[in-house]
mmCIF file with all atom_site columns, C-alpha atoms in Angstrom:
data_model
loop_
_atom_site.group_PDB
_atom_site.id
_atom_site.type_symbol
_atom_site.label_atom_id
_atom_site.label_alt_id
_atom_site.label_comp_id
_atom_site.label_asym_id
_atom_site.label_entity_id
_atom_site.label_seq_id
_atom_site.pdbx_PDB_ins_code
_atom_site.Cartn_x
_atom_site.Cartn_y
_atom_site.Cartn_z
_atom_site.occupancy
_atom_site.B_iso_or_equiv
_atom_site.pdbx_formal_charge
_atom_site.auth_seq_id
_atom_site.auth_comp_id
_atom_site.auth_asym_id
_atom_site.auth_atom_id
_atom_site.pdbx_PDB_model_num
ATOM 1   C CA . UNK A 1 1   ? -33.345 -92.134  -61.116 1.00 0.00 ? 1   UNK A CA 1
ATOM 2   C CA . UNK A 1 2   ? -36.258 -92.796  -63.428 1.00 0.00 ? 2   UNK A CA 1
ATOM 3   C CA . UNK A 1 3   ? -38.535 -89.868  -64.195 1.00 0.00 ? 3   UNK A CA 1
ATOM 4   C CA . UNK A 1 4   ? -41.505 -91.910  -62.973 1.00 0.00 ? 4   UNK A CA 1
ATOM 5   C CA . UNK A 1 5   ? -40.021 -92.218  -59.479 1.00 0.00 ? 5   UNK A CA 1
ATOM 6   C CA . UNK A 1 6   ? -40.573 -89.847  -56.592 1.00 0.00 ? 6   UNK A CA 1
ATOM 7   C CA . UNK A 1 7   ? -37.824 -89.427  -54.013 1.00 0.00 ? 7   UNK A CA 1
ATOM 8   C CA . UNK A 1 8   ? -38.347 -88.696  -50.332 1.00 0.00 ? 8   UNK A CA 1
ATOM 9   C CA . UNK A 1 9   ? -35.539 -88.359  -47.820 1.00 0.00 ? 9   UNK A CA 1
ATOM 10  C CA . UNK A 1 10  ? -36.404 -88.779  -44.178 1.00 0.00 ? 10  UNK A CA 1
ATOM 11  C CA . UNK A 1 11  ? -34.739 -86.743  -41.441 1.00 0.00 ? 11  UNK A CA 1
ATOM 12  C CA . UNK A 1 12  ? -35.337 -86.491  -37.682 1.00 0.00 ? 12  UNK A CA 1
ATOM 13  C CA . UNK A 1 13  ? -37.626 -83.719  -36.442 1.00 0.00 ? 13  UNK A CA 1
ATOM 14  C CA . UNK A 1 14  ? -35.731 -83.495  -33.143 1.00 0.00 ? 14  UNK A CA 1
ATOM 15  C CA . UNK A 1 15  ? -33.403 -80.478  -33.084 1.00 0.00 ? 15  UNK A CA 1
ATOM 16  C CA . UNK A 1 16  ? -34.373 -79.781  -36.684 1.00 0.00 ? 16  UNK A CA 1
ATOM 17  C CA . UNK A 1 17  ? -33.783 -76.012  -36.530 1.00 0.00 ? 17  UNK A CA 1
ATOM 18  C CA . UNK A 1 18  ? -30.236 -76.337  -35.190 1.00 0.00 ? 18  UNK A CA 1
ATOM 19  C CA . UNK A 1 19  ? -29.342 -79.054  -37.670 1.00 0.00 ? 19  UNK A CA 1
ATOM 20  C CA . UNK A 1 20  ? -30.937 -77.139  -40.535 1.00 0.00 ? 20  UNK A CA 1
ATOM 21  C CA . UNK A 1 21  ? -28.393 -74.344  -40.081 1.00 0.00 ? 21  UNK A CA 1
ATOM 22  C CA . UNK A 1 22  ? -25.578 -76.863  -40.602 1.00 0.00 ? 22  UNK A CA 1
ATOM 23  C CA . UNK A 1 23  ? -27.402 -78.265  -43.607 1.00 0.00 ? 23  UNK A CA 1
ATOM 24  C CA . UNK A 1 24  ? -27.644 -74.816  -45.208 1.00 0.00 ? 24  UNK A CA 1
ATOM 25  C CA . UNK A 1 25  ? -23.936 -74.139  -44.712 1.00 0.00 ? 25  UNK A CA 1
ATOM 26  C CA . UNK A 1 26  ? -22.966 -76.971  -47.059 1.00 0.00 ? 26  UNK A CA 1
ATOM 27  C CA . UNK A 1 27  ? -21.479 -76.063  -50.373 1.00 0.00 ? 27  UNK A CA 1
ATOM 28  C CA . UNK A 1 28  ? -23.482 -76.983  -53.449 1.00 0.00 ? 28  UNK A CA 1
ATOM 29  C CA . UNK A 1 29  ? -22.229 -80.074  -55.218 1.00 0.00 ? 29  UNK A CA 1
ATOM 30  C CA . UNK A 1 30  ? -23.230 -81.935  -58.334 1.00 0.00 ? 30  UNK A CA 1
ATOM 31  C CA . UNK A 1 31  ? -25.416 -84.169  -56.202 1.00 0.00 ? 31  UNK A CA 1
ATOM 32  C CA . UNK A 1 32  ? -27.652 -83.909  -53.160 1.00 0.00 ? 32  UNK A CA 1
ATOM 33  C CA . UNK A 1 33  ? -26.544 -82.169  -50.014 1.00 0.00 ? 33  UNK A CA 1
ATOM 34  C CA . UNK A 1 34  ? -25.670 -84.445  -47.109 1.00 0.00 ? 34  UNK A CA 1
ATOM 35  C CA . UNK A 1 35  ? -28.341 -85.041  -44.475 1.00 0.00 ? 35  UNK A CA 1
ATOM 36  C CA . UNK A 1 36  ? -26.199 -86.669  -41.792 1.00 0.00 ? 36  UNK A CA 1
ATOM 37  C CA . UNK A 1 37  ? -26.317 -83.428  -39.741 1.00 0.00 ? 37  UNK A CA 1
ATOM 38  C CA . UNK A 1 38  ? -29.922 -84.153  -38.873 1.00 0.00 ? 38  UNK A CA 1
ATOM 39  C CA . UNK A 1 39  ? -29.059 -87.558  -37.463 1.00 0.00 ? 39  UNK A CA 1
ATOM 40  C CA . UNK A 1 40  ? -26.462 -86.336  -34.958 1.00 0.00 ? 40  UNK A CA 1
ATOM 41  C CA . UNK A 1 41  ? -27.719 -86.935  -31.408 1.00 0.00 ? 41  UNK A CA 1
ATOM 42  C CA . UNK A 1 42  ? -30.598 -89.026  -32.766 1.00 0.00 ? 42  UNK A CA 1
ATOM 43  C CA . UNK A 1 43  ? -30.499 -92.793  -32.457 1.00 0.00 ? 43  UNK A CA 1
ATOM 44  C CA . UNK A 1 44  ? -32.835 -94.810  -34.638 1.00 0.00 ? 44  UNK A CA 1
ATOM 45  C CA . UNK A 1 45  ? -32.344 -98.556  -34.617 1.00 0.00 ? 45  UNK A CA 1
ATOM 46  C CA . UNK A 1 46  ? -32.426 -100.296 -37.966 1.00 0.00 ? 46  UNK A CA 1
ATOM 47  C CA . UNK A 1 47  ? -34.548 -103.343 -37.054 1.00 0.00 ? 47  UNK A CA 1
ATOM 48  C CA . UNK A 1 48  ? -38.025 -101.805 -37.205 1.00 0.00 ? 48  UNK A CA 1
ATOM 49  C CA . UNK A 1 49  ? -37.286 -99.838  -40.381 1.00 0.00 ? 49  UNK A CA 1
ATOM 50  C CA . UNK A 1 50  ? -35.638 -102.790 -42.139 1.00 0.00 ? 50  UNK A CA 1
ATOM 51  C CA . UNK A 1 51  ? -38.635 -104.997 -41.423 1.00 0.00 ? 51  UNK A CA 1
ATOM 52  C CA . UNK A 1 52  ? -41.019 -102.472 -43.004 1.00 0.00 ? 52  UNK A CA 1
ATOM 53  C CA . UNK A 1 53  ? -38.829 -102.011 -46.067 1.00 0.00 ? 53  UNK A CA 1
ATOM 54  C CA . UNK A 1 54  ? -38.368 -105.787 -46.473 1.00 0.00 ? 54  UNK A CA 1
ATOM 55  C CA . UNK A 1 55  ? -42.156 -106.175 -46.599 1.00 0.00 ? 55  UNK A CA 1
ATOM 56  C CA . UNK A 1 56  ? -42.568 -103.479 -49.252 1.00 0.00 ? 56  UNK A CA 1
ATOM 57  C CA . UNK A 1 57  ? -39.483 -103.799 -51.464 1.00 0.00 ? 57  UNK A CA 1
ATOM 58  C CA . UNK A 1 58  ? -38.477 -107.409 -51.770 1.00 0.00 ? 58  UNK A CA 1
ATOM 59  C CA . UNK A 1 59  ? -37.089 -108.038 -55.252 1.00 0.00 ? 59  UNK A CA 1
ATOM 60  C CA . UNK A 1 60  ? -33.411 -107.414 -54.386 1.00 0.00 ? 60  UNK A CA 1
ATOM 61  C CA . UNK A 1 61  ? -31.485 -106.503 -51.244 1.00 0.00 ? 61  UNK A CA 1
ATOM 62  C CA . UNK A 1 62  ? -27.789 -105.783 -50.799 1.00 0.00 ? 62  UNK A CA 1
ATOM 63  C CA . UNK A 1 63  ? -26.118 -104.891 -47.535 1.00 0.00 ? 63  UNK A CA 1
ATOM 64  C CA . UNK A 1 64  ? -22.825 -104.388 -45.805 1.00 0.00 ? 64  UNK A CA 1
ATOM 65  C CA . UNK A 1 65  ? -21.846 -102.927 -42.420 1.00 0.00 ? 65  UNK A CA 1
ATOM 66  C CA . UNK A 1 66  ? -22.734 -99.337  -43.269 1.00 0.00 ? 66  UNK A CA 1
ATOM 67  C CA . UNK A 1 67  ? -25.156 -99.437  -46.207 1.00 0.00 ? 67  UNK A CA 1
ATOM 68  C CA . UNK A 1 68  ? -28.312 -101.316 -47.217 1.00 0.00 ? 68  UNK A CA 1
ATOM 69  C CA . UNK A 1 69  ? -30.088 -101.079 -50.558 1.00 0.00 ? 69  UNK A CA 1
ATOM 70  C CA . UNK A 1 70  ? -33.419 -102.548 -51.686 1.00 0.00 ? 70  UNK A CA 1
ATOM 71  C CA . UNK A 1 71  ? -34.734 -102.613 -55.256 1.00 0.00 ? 71  UNK A CA 1
ATOM 72  C CA . UNK A 1 72  ? -38.204 -103.483 -56.517 1.00 0.00 ? 72  UNK A CA 1
ATOM 73  C CA . UNK A 1 73  ? -39.366 -104.927 -59.807 1.00 0.00 ? 73  UNK A CA 1
ATOM 74  C CA . UNK A 1 74  ? -39.512 -102.148 -62.407 1.00 0.00 ? 74  UNK A CA 1
ATOM 75  C CA . UNK A 1 75  ? -41.175 -104.397 -64.979 1.00 0.00 ? 75  UNK A CA 1
ATOM 76  C CA . UNK A 1 76  ? -44.216 -104.740 -62.687 1.00 0.00 ? 76  UNK A CA 1
ATOM 77  C CA . UNK A 1 77  ? -44.528 -100.955 -62.258 1.00 0.00 ? 77  UNK A CA 1
ATOM 78  C CA . UNK A 1 78  ? -42.833 -101.301 -58.888 1.00 0.00 ? 78  UNK A CA 1
ATOM 79  C CA . UNK A 1 79  ? -39.611 -99.423  -59.608 1.00 0.00 ? 79  UNK A CA 1
ATOM 80  C CA . UNK A 1 80  ? -39.174 -98.750  -55.902 1.00 0.00 ? 80  UNK A CA 1
ATOM 81  C CA . UNK A 1 81  ? -35.935 -98.578  -54.014 1.00 0.00 ? 81  UNK A CA 1
ATOM 82  C CA . UNK A 1 82  ? -34.575 -97.597  -50.655 1.00 0.00 ? 82  UNK A CA 1
ATOM 83  C CA . UNK A 1 83  ? -31.090 -96.855  -49.412 1.00 0.00 ? 83  UNK A CA 1
ATOM 84  C CA . UNK A 1 84  ? -30.152 -96.574  -45.769 1.00 0.00 ? 84  UNK A CA 1
ATOM 85  C CA . UNK A 1 85  ? -26.758 -95.534  -44.437 1.00 0.00 ? 85  UNK A CA 1
ATOM 86  C CA . UNK A 1 86  ? -25.720 -96.857  -41.044 1.00 0.00 ? 86  UNK A CA 1
ATOM 87  C CA . UNK A 1 87  ? -23.291 -96.050  -38.300 1.00 0.00 ? 87  UNK A CA 1
ATOM 88  C CA . UNK A 1 88  ? -22.899 -98.738  -35.625 1.00 0.00 ? 88  UNK A CA 1
ATOM 89  C CA . UNK A 1 89  ? -26.325 -100.253 -36.366 1.00 0.00 ? 89  UNK A CA 1
ATOM 90  C CA . UNK A 1 90  ? -28.012 -96.854  -36.165 1.00 0.00 ? 90  UNK A CA 1
ATOM 91  C CA . UNK A 1 91  ? -29.492 -95.106  -39.157 1.00 0.00 ? 91  UNK A CA 1
ATOM 92  C CA . UNK A 1 92  ? -27.937 -91.879  -40.409 1.00 0.00 ? 92  UNK A CA 1
ATOM 93  C CA . UNK A 1 93  ? -29.720 -91.535  -43.757 1.00 0.00 ? 93  UNK A CA 1
ATOM 94  C CA . UNK A 1 94  ? -32.921 -92.874  -45.332 1.00 0.00 ? 94  UNK A CA 1
ATOM 95  C CA . UNK A 1 95  ? -33.849 -92.293  -48.943 1.00 0.00 ? 95  UNK A CA 1
ATOM 96  C CA . UNK A 1 96  ? -36.893 -93.903  -50.566 1.00 0.00 ? 96  UNK A CA 1
ATOM 97  C CA . UNK A 1 97  ? -37.868 -93.677  -54.234 1.00 0.00 ? 97  UNK A CA 1
ATOM 98  C CA . UNK A 1 98  ? -41.148 -95.103  -55.409 1.00 0.00 ? 98  UNK A CA 1
ATOM 99  C CA . UNK A 1 99  ? -42.826 -95.704  -58.742 1.00 0.00 ? 99  UNK A CA 1
ATOM 100 C CA . UNK A 1 100 ? -45.572 -93.243  -59.728 1.00 0.00 ? 100 UNK A CA 1
ATOM 101 C CA . UNK A 1 101 ? -46.935 -95.317  -62.627 1.00 0.00 ? 101 UNK A CA 1
ATOM 102 C CA . UNK A 1 102 ? -49.416 -97.326  -60.545 1.00 0.00 ? 102 UNK A CA 1
ATOM 103 C CA . UNK A 1 103 ? -51.891 -95.795  -58.090 1.00 0.00 ? 103 UNK A CA 1
ATOM 104 C CA . UNK A 1 104 ? -51.816 -98.857  -55.795 1.00 0.00 ? 104 UNK A CA 1
ATOM 105 C CA . UNK A 1 105 ? -48.042 -98.522  -55.526 1.00 0.00 ? 105 UNK A CA 1
ATOM 106 C CA . UNK A 1 106 ? -48.319 -94.808  -54.736 1.00 0.00 ? 106 UNK A CA 1
ATOM 107 C CA . UNK A 1 107 ? -50.871 -95.478  -51.978 1.00 0.00 ? 107 UNK A CA 1
ATOM 108 C CA . UNK A 1 108 ? -48.695 -98.236  -50.524 1.00 0.00 ? 108 UNK A CA 1
ATOM 109 C CA . UNK A 1 109 ? -45.648 -95.960  -50.333 1.00 0.00 ? 109 UNK A CA 1
ATOM 110 C CA . UNK A 1 110 ? -47.540 -92.950  -49.022 1.00 0.00 ? 110 UNK A CA 1
ATOM 111 C CA . UNK A 1 111 ? -48.792 -95.157  -46.176 1.00 0.00 ? 111 UNK A CA 1
ATOM 112 C CA . UNK A 1 112 ? -45.342 -96.670  -45.634 1.00 0.00 ? 112 UNK A CA 1
ATOM 113 C CA . UNK A 1 113 ? -43.590 -93.296  -45.514 1.00 0.00 ? 113 UNK A CA 1
ATOM 114 C CA . UNK A 1 114 ? -46.159 -91.836  -43.135 1.00 0.00 ? 114 UNK A CA 1
ATOM 115 C CA . UNK A 1 115 ? -45.954 -94.881  -40.870 1.00 0.00 ? 115 UNK A CA 1
ATOM 116 C CA . UNK A 1 116 ? -42.150 -94.823  -40.694 1.00 0.00 ? 116 UNK A CA 1
ATOM 117 C CA . UNK A 1 117 ? -41.997 -91.052  -40.197 1.00 0.00 ? 117 UNK A CA 1
ATOM 118 C CA . UNK A 1 118 ? -44.715 -90.788  -37.583 1.00 0.00 ? 118 UNK A CA 1
ATOM 119 C CA . UNK A 1 119 ? -43.524 -93.776  -35.559 1.00 0.00 ? 119 UNK A CA 1
ATOM 120 C CA . UNK A 1 120 ? -39.976 -92.395  -35.435 1.00 0.00 ? 120 UNK A CA 1
ATOM 121 C CA . UNK A 1 121 ? -40.450 -88.603  -35.270 1.00 0.00 ? 121 UNK A CA 1
ATOM 122 C CA . UNK A 1 122 ? -39.125 -87.981  -38.767 1.00 0.00 ? 122 UNK A CA 1
ATOM 123 C CA . UNK A 1 123 ? -40.010 -85.420  -41.408 1.00 0.00 ? 123 UNK A CA 1
ATOM 124 C CA . UNK A 1 124 ? -39.642 -85.371  -45.177 1.00 0.00 ? 124 UNK A CA 1
ATOM 125 C CA . UNK A 1 125 ? -37.304 -83.646  -47.588 1.00 0.00 ? 125 UNK A CA 1
ATOM 126 C CA . UNK A 1 126 ? -37.780 -83.665  -51.359 1.00 0.00 ? 126 UNK A CA 1
ATOM 127 C CA . UNK A 1 127 ? -35.137 -83.189  -54.056 1.00 0.00 ? 127 UNK A CA 1
ATOM 128 C CA . UNK A 1 128 ? -35.752 -79.432  -54.084 1.00 0.00 ? 128 UNK A CA 1
ATOM 129 C CA . UNK A 1 129 ? -34.614 -79.282  -50.426 1.00 0.00 ? 129 UNK A CA 1
ATOM 130 C CA . UNK A 1 130 ? -38.124 -78.533  -49.247 1.00 0.00 ? 130 UNK A CA 1
ATOM 131 C CA . UNK A 1 131 ? -38.769 -79.950  -45.786 1.00 0.00 ? 131 UNK A CA 1
ATOM 132 C CA . UNK A 1 132 ? -42.251 -80.760  -44.566 1.00 0.00 ? 132 UNK A CA 1
ATOM 133 C CA . UNK A 1 133 ? -43.988 -82.587  -41.761 1.00 0.00 ? 133 UNK A CA 1
ATOM 134 C CA . UNK A 1 134 ? -45.096 -86.177  -42.168 1.00 0.00 ? 134 UNK A CA 1
ATOM 135 C CA . UNK A 1 135 ? -48.688 -85.423  -43.065 1.00 0.00 ? 135 UNK A CA 1
ATOM 136 C CA . UNK A 1 136 ? -50.620 -87.131  -45.824 1.00 0.00 ? 136 UNK A CA 1
ATOM 137 C CA . UNK A 1 137 ? -51.891 -83.891  -47.377 1.00 0.00 ? 137 UNK A CA 1
ATOM 138 C CA . UNK A 1 138 ? -48.376 -82.440  -47.602 1.00 0.00 ? 138 UNK A CA 1
ATOM 139 C CA . UNK A 1 139 ? -46.896 -85.612  -49.035 1.00 0.00 ? 139 UNK A CA 1
ATOM 140 C CA . UNK A 1 140 ? -49.646 -85.899  -51.649 1.00 0.00 ? 140 UNK A CA 1
ATOM 141 C CA . UNK A 1 141 ? -49.162 -82.250  -52.594 1.00 0.00 ? 141 UNK A CA 1
ATOM 142 C CA . UNK A 1 142 ? -45.447 -82.878  -53.052 1.00 0.00 ? 142 UNK A CA 1
ATOM 143 C CA . UNK A 1 143 ? -46.160 -85.874  -55.285 1.00 0.00 ? 143 UNK A CA 1
ATOM 144 C CA . UNK A 1 144 ? -48.773 -84.016  -57.347 1.00 0.00 ? 144 UNK A CA 1
ATOM 145 C CA . UNK A 1 145 ? -46.340 -81.137  -57.963 1.00 0.00 ? 145 UNK A CA 1
ATOM 146 C CA . UNK A 1 146 ? -43.446 -83.435  -58.893 1.00 0.00 ? 146 UNK A CA 1
ATOM 147 C CA . UNK A 1 147 ? -41.778 -83.697  -62.276 1.00 0.00 ? 147 UNK A CA 1
ATOM 148 C CA . UNK A 1 148 ? -42.615 -87.382  -62.274 1.00 0.00 ? 148 UNK A CA 1
ATOM 149 C CA . UNK A 1 149 ? -46.360 -86.701  -62.269 1.00 0.00 ? 149 UNK A CA 1
ATOM 150 C CA . UNK A 1 150 ? -45.966 -83.934  -64.851 1.00 0.00 ? 150 UNK A CA 1
ATOM 151 C CA . UNK A 1 151 ? -44.076 -86.361  -67.096 1.00 0.00 ? 151 UNK A CA 1
ATOM 152 C CA . UNK A 1 152 ? -46.606 -89.157  -66.687 1.00 0.00 ? 152 UNK A CA 1
ATOM 153 C CA . UNK A 1 153 ? -49.546 -86.830  -67.364 1.00 0.00 ? 153 UNK A CA 1
ATOM 154 C CA . UNK A 1 154 ? -48.078 -85.400  -70.580 1.00 0.00 ? 154 UNK A CA 1
ATOM 155 C CA . UNK A 1 155 ? -44.571 -86.585  -71.561 1.00 0.00 ? 155 UNK A CA 1
ATOM 156 C CA . UNK A 1 156 ? -44.317 -84.409  -74.661 1.00 0.00 ? 156 UNK A CA 1
ATOM 157 C CA . UNK A 1 157 ? -45.318 -81.234  -72.843 1.00 0.00 ? 157 UNK A CA 1
ATOM 158 C CA . UNK A 1 158 ? -42.929 -82.030  -70.005 1.00 0.00 ? 158 UNK A CA 1
ATOM 159 C CA . UNK A 1 159 ? -39.976 -82.660  -72.335 1.00 0.00 ? 159 UNK A CA 1
ATOM 160 C CA . UNK A 1 160 ? -40.693 -79.484  -74.320 1.00 0.00 ? 160 UNK A CA 1
ATOM 161 C CA . UNK A 1 161 ? -40.685 -77.502  -71.063 1.00 0.00 ? 161 UNK A CA 1
ATOM 162 C CA . UNK A 1 162 ? -37.073 -78.587  -70.503 1.00 0.00 ? 162 UNK A CA 1
ATOM 163 C CA . UNK A 1 163 ? -35.811 -76.978  -73.694 1.00 0.00 ? 163 UNK A CA 1
#
């Protein structure tokens, strides 16, 4: 993941509290915790979501029966990507990363994420495992507080803070 990208994982709001308990019980690993718990007993068809992603990330697409990946053009400040895991044509994980280097790109992906989430009763999770409702103010706050924005605002200060 590039430092100038912001990652949002979408999960269903339905039965969130019950599924959150299962999520918390996972052991820590070297990578992100699994989010498939949230998708149990929730059926979201891929067609509507795929169409929206195709319109917004169109440089490269790779797919097989249980996984689809889109990649944007990083040279045009559109280092956007999306990965969706599937089970029998139903979604069981959505992760979207978008480029923070261009304000038009940020606006496009804020709108896209809000549209997908609100149409399908989903909420957001960031890489710090903070969950929040699909509201523009909360999403913008998450972006503003991200390491990606801190890096872009002052790379030297950000890198010094890591040591």
